[in-house]
PDB file of C-alpha atoms and ligand atoms in Angstrom:
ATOM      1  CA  UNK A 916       0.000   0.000   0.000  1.00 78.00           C
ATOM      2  CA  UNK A 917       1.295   3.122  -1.009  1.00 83.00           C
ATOM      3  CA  UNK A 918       1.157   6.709   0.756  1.00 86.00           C
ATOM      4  CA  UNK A 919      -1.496   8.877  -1.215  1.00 80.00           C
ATOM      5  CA  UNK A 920       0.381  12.089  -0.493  1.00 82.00           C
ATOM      6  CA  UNK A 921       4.055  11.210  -0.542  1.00 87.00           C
ATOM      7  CA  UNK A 922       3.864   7.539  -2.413  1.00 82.00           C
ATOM      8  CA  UNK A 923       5.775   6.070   0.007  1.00 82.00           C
ATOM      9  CA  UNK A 924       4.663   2.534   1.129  1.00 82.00           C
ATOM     10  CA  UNK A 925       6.111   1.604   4.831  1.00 87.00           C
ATOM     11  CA  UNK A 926       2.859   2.200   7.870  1.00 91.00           C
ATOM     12  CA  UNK A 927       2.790   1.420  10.900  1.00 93.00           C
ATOM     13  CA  UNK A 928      -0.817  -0.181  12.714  1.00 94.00           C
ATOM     14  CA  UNK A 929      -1.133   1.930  15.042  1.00 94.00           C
ATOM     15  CA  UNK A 930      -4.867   0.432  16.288  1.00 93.00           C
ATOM     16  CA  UNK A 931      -6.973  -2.600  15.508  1.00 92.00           C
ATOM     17  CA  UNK A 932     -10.244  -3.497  15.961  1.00 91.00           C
ATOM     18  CA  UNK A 933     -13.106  -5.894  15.207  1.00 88.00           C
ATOM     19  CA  UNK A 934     -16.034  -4.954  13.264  1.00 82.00           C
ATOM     20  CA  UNK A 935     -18.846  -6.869  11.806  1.00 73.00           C
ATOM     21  CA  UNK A 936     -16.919  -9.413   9.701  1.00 71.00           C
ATOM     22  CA  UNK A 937     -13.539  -8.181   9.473  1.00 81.00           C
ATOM     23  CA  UNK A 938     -10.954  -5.907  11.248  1.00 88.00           C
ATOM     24  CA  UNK A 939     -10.462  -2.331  10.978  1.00 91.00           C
ATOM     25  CA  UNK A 940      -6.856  -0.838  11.389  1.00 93.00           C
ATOM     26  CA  UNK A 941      -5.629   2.741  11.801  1.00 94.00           C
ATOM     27  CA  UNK A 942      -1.946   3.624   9.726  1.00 93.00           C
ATOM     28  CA  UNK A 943       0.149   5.388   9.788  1.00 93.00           C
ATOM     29  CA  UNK A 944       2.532   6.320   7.183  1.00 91.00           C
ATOM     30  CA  UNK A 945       6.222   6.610   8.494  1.00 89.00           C
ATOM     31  CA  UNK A 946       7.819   9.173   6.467  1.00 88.00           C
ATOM     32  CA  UNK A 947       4.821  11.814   6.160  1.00 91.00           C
ATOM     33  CA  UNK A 948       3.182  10.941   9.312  1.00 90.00           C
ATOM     34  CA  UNK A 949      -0.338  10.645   7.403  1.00 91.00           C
ATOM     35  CA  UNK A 950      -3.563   8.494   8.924  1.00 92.00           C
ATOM     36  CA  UNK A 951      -5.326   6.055   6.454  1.00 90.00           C
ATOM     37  CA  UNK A 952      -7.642   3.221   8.117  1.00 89.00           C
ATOM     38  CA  UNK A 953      -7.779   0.004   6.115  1.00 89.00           C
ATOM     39  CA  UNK A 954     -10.638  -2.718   6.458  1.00 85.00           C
ATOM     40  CA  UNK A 955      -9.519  -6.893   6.405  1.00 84.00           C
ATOM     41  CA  UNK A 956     -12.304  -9.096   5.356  1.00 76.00           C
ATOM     42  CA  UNK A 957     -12.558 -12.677   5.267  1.00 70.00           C
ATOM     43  CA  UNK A 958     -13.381 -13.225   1.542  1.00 64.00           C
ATOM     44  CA  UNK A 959     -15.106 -16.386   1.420  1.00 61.00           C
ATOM     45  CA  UNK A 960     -16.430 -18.751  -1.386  1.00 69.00           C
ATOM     46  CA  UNK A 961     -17.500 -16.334  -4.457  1.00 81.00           C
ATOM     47  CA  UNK A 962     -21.319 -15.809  -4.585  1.00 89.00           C
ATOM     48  CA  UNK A 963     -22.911 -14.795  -7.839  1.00 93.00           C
ATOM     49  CA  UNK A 964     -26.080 -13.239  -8.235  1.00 94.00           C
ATOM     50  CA  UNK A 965     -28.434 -14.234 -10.264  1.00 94.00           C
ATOM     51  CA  UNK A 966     -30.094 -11.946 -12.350  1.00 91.00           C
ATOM     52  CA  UNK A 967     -33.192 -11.457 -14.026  1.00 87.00           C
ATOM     53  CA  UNK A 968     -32.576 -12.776 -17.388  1.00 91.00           C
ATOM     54  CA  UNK A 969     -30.524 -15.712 -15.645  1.00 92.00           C
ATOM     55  CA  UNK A 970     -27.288 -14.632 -16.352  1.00 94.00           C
ATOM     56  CA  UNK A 971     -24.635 -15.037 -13.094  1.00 94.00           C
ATOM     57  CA  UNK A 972     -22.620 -11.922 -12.080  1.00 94.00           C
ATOM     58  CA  UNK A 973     -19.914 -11.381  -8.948  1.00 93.00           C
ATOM     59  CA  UNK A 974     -20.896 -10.251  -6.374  1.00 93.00           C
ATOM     60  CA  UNK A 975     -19.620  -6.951  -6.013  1.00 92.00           C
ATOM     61  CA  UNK A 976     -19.707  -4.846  -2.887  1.00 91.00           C
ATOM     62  CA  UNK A 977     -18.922  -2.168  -5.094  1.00 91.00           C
ATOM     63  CA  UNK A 978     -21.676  -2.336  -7.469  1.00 92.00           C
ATOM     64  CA  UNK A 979     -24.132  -2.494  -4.176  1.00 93.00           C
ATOM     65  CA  UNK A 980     -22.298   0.194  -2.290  1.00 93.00           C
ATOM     66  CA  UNK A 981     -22.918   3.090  -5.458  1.00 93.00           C
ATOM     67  CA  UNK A 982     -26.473   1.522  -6.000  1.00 92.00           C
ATOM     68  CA  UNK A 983     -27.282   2.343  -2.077  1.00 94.00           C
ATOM     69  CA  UNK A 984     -25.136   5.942  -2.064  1.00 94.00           C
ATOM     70  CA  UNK A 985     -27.183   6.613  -5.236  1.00 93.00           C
ATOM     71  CA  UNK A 986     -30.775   6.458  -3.568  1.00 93.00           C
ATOM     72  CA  UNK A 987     -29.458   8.115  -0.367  1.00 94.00           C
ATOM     73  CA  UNK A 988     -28.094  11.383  -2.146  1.00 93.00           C
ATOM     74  CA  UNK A 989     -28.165  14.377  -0.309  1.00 93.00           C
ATOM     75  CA  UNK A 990     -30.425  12.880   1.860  1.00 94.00           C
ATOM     76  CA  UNK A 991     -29.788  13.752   5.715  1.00 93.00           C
ATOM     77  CA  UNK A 992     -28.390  11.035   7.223  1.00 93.00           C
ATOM     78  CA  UNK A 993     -24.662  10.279   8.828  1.00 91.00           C
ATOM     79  CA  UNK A 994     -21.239   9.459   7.418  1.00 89.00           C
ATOM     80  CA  UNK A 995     -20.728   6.168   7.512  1.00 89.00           C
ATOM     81  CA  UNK A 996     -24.567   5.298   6.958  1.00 92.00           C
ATOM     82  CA  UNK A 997     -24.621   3.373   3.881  1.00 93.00           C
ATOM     83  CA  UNK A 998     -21.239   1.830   4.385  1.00 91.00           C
ATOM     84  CA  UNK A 999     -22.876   0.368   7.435  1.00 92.00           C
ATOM     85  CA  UNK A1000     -26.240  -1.283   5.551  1.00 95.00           C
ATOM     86  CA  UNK A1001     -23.509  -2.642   3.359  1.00 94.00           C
ATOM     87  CA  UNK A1002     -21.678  -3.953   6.005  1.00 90.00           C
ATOM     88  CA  UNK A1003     -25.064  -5.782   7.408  1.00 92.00           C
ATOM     89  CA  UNK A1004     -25.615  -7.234   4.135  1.00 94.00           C
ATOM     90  CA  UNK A1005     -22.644  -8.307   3.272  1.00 90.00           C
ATOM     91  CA  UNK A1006     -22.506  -9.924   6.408  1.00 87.00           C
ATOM     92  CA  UNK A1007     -26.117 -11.462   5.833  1.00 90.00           C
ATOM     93  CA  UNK A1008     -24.701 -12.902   2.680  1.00 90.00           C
ATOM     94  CA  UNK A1009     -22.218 -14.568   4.433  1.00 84.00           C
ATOM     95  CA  UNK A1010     -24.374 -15.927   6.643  1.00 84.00           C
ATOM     96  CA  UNK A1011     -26.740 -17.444   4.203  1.00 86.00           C
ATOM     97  CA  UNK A1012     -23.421 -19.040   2.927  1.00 81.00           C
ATOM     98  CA  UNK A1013     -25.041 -19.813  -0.884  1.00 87.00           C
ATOM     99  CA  UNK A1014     -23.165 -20.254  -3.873  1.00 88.00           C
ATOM    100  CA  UNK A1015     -25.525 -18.081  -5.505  1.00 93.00           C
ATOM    101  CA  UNK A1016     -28.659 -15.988  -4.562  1.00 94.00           C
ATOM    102  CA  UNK A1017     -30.847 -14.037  -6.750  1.00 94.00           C
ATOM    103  CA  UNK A1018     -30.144 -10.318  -7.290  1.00 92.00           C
ATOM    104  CA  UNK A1019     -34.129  -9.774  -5.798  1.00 89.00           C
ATOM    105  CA  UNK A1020     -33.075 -11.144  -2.637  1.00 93.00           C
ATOM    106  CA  UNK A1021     -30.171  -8.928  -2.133  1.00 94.00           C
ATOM    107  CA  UNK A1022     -32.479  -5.965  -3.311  1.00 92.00           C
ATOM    108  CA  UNK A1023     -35.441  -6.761  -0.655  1.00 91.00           C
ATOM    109  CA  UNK A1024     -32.336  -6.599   1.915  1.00 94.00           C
ATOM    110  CA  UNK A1025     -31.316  -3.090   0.730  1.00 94.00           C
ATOM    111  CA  UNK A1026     -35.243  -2.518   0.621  1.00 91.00           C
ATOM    112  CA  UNK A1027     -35.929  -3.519   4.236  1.00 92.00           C
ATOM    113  CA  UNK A1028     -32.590  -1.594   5.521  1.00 94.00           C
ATOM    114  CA  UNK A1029     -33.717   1.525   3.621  1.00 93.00           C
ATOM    115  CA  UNK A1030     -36.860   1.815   5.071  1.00 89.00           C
ATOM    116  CA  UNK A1031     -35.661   2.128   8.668  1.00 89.00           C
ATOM    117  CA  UNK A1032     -33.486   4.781   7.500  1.00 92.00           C
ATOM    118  CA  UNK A1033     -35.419   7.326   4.850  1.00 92.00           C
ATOM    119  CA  UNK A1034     -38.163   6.946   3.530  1.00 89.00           C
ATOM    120  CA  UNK A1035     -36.843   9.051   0.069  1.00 91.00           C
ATOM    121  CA  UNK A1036     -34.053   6.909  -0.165  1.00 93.00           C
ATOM    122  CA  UNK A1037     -36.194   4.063   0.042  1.00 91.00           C
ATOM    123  CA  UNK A1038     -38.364   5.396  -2.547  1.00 89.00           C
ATOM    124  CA  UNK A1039     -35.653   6.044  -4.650  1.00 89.00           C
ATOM    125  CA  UNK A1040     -34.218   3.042  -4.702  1.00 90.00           C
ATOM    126  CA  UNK A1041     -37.654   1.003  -5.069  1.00 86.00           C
ATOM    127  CA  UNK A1042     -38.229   2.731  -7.852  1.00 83.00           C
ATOM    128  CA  UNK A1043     -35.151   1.674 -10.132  1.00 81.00           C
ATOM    129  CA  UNK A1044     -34.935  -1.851  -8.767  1.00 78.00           C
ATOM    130  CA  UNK A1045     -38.248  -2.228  -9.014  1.00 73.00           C
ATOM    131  CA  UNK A1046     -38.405  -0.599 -12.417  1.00 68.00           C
ATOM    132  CA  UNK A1047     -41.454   1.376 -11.828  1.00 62.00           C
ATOM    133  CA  UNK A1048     -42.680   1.665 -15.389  1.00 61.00           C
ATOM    134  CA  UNK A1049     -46.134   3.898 -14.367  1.00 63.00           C
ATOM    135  CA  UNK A1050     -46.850   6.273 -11.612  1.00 66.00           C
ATOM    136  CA  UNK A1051     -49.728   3.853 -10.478  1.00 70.00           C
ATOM    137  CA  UNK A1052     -47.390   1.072  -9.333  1.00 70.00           C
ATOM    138  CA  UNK A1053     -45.292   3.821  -7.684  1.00 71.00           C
ATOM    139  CA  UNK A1054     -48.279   5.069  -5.945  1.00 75.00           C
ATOM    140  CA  UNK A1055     -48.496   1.007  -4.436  1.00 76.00           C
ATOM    141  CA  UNK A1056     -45.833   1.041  -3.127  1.00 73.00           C
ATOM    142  CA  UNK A1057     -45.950   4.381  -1.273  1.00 75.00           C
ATOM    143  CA  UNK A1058     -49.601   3.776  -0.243  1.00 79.00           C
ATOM    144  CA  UNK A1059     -47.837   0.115   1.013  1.00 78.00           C
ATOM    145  CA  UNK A1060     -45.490   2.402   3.064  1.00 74.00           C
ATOM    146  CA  UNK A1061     -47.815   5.064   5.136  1.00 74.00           C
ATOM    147  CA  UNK A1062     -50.042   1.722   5.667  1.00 76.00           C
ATOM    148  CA  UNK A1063     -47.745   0.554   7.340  1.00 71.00           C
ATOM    149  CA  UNK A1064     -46.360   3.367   8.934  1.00 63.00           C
ATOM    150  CA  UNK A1065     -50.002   3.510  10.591  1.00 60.00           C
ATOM    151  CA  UNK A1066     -49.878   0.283  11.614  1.00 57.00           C
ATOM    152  CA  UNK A1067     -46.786   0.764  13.894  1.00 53.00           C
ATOM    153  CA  UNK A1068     -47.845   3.862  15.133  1.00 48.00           C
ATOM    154  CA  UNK A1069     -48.590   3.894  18.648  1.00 48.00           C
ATOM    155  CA  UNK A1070     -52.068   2.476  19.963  1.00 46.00           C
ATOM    156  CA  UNK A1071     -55.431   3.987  20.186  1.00 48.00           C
ATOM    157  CA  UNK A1072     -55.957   4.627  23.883  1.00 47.00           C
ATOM    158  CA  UNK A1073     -52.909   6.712  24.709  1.00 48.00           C
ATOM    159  CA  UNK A1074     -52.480  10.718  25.485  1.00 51.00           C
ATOM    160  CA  UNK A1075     -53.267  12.730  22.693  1.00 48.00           C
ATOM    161  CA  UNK A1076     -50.338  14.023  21.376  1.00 52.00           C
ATOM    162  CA  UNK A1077     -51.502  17.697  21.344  1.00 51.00           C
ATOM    163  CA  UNK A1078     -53.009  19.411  24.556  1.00 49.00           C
ATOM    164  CA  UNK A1079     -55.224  21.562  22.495  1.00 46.00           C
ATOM    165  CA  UNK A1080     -57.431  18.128  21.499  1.00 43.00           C
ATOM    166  CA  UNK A1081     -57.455  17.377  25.068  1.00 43.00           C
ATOM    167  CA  UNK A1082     -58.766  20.077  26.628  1.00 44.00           C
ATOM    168  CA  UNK A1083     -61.617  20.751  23.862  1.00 44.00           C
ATOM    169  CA  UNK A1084     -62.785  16.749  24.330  1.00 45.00           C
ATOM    170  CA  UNK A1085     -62.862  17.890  28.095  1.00 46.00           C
ATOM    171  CA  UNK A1086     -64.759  21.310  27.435  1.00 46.00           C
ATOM    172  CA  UNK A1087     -67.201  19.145  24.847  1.00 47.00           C
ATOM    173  CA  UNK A1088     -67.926  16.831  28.041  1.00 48.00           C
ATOM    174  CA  UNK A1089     -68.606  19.601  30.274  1.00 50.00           C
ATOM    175  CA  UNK A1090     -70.581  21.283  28.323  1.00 51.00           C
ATOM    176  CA  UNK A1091     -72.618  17.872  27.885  1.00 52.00           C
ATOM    177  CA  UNK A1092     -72.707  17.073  31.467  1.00 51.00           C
ATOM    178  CA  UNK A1093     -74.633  20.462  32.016  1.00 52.00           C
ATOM    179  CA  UNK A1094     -77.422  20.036  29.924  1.00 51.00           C
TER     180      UNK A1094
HETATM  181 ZN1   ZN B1225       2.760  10.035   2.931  1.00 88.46          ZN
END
């Protein structure tokens, strides 16, 4: 590995740590004194992904890493984000431990991380790998979302949110308790 700066190739490790699958080191370069931090995977057994028209592909981190920054584009969330959904996946993959797995799989992962993060993002990215041809499917899918939004929202019975809907339901029973 070679310096960006200077070019020069001897670093030093000067910290190491686990993470997900693999190890993450801090170096340092020893004639500019310049910090780099380098990841060390296991690379196991090659997985292909199946696409659509049956043809096998790599899998390529790479390929899902620009797919993922793509949909997430100046959308507000932290550095290190989308490396991190990567990460999971990646580390899903590994998991699963298949020769091959079909490139819908991998995109209902990305799918299911997305919407825990932004919704946008999520929309964005449904809508190429889903290939979205008319507005009406897109609409679906959306209409699929705030369903379920509502669905985990928190059940009927608690403290309304805002204090001006409590106190008129309390001045509507007043005023019906003194007729
Ligand atoms: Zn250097």
């Amino acid at each position: 590995m070679n310096c960006p700066h200077c070019n020069y190739h001897d670093s030093r490790v000067i910290d190491s740590r686990d993470v997900n699958d693999g190890i993450r080191r801090r170096r340092q370069f020893l004639s500019c004194g310049s910090r780099f931090t380098t990841y060390e995977r296991l690379h196991s057994a090659v997985l292909f992904v199946i696409k659509k028209d049956e043809r096998r592909e790599e899998f390529s981190r790479d390929k899902l890493l620009v797919g993922i920054r793509k949909a997430c584009d100046k959308r507000p969330l932290p550095t290190g984000t989308v490396d991190k959904l990567v990460d999971n996946i990646e580390a899903e993959l590994n998991r699963l431990s298949k020769p091959e797995i079909p490139s819908a799989a991998i995109g209902d992962m990305v799918m299911e991380g997305l919407k825990n993060l932004d919704y946008i993002a999520y929309i964005r990215f449904a809508s190429v790998y889903r290939e979205f041809t008319d507005i009406t499917k897109l609409k679906q899918e959306v209409d699929t979302l705030v369903s379920n939004k509502e669905t985990t929202s928190p059940p009927a019975g608690q403290l309304p949110l805002l204090p001006a809907e409590a106190s008129g339901t309390v001045a509507k029973r007043r005023q019906r308790s003194q007729r």
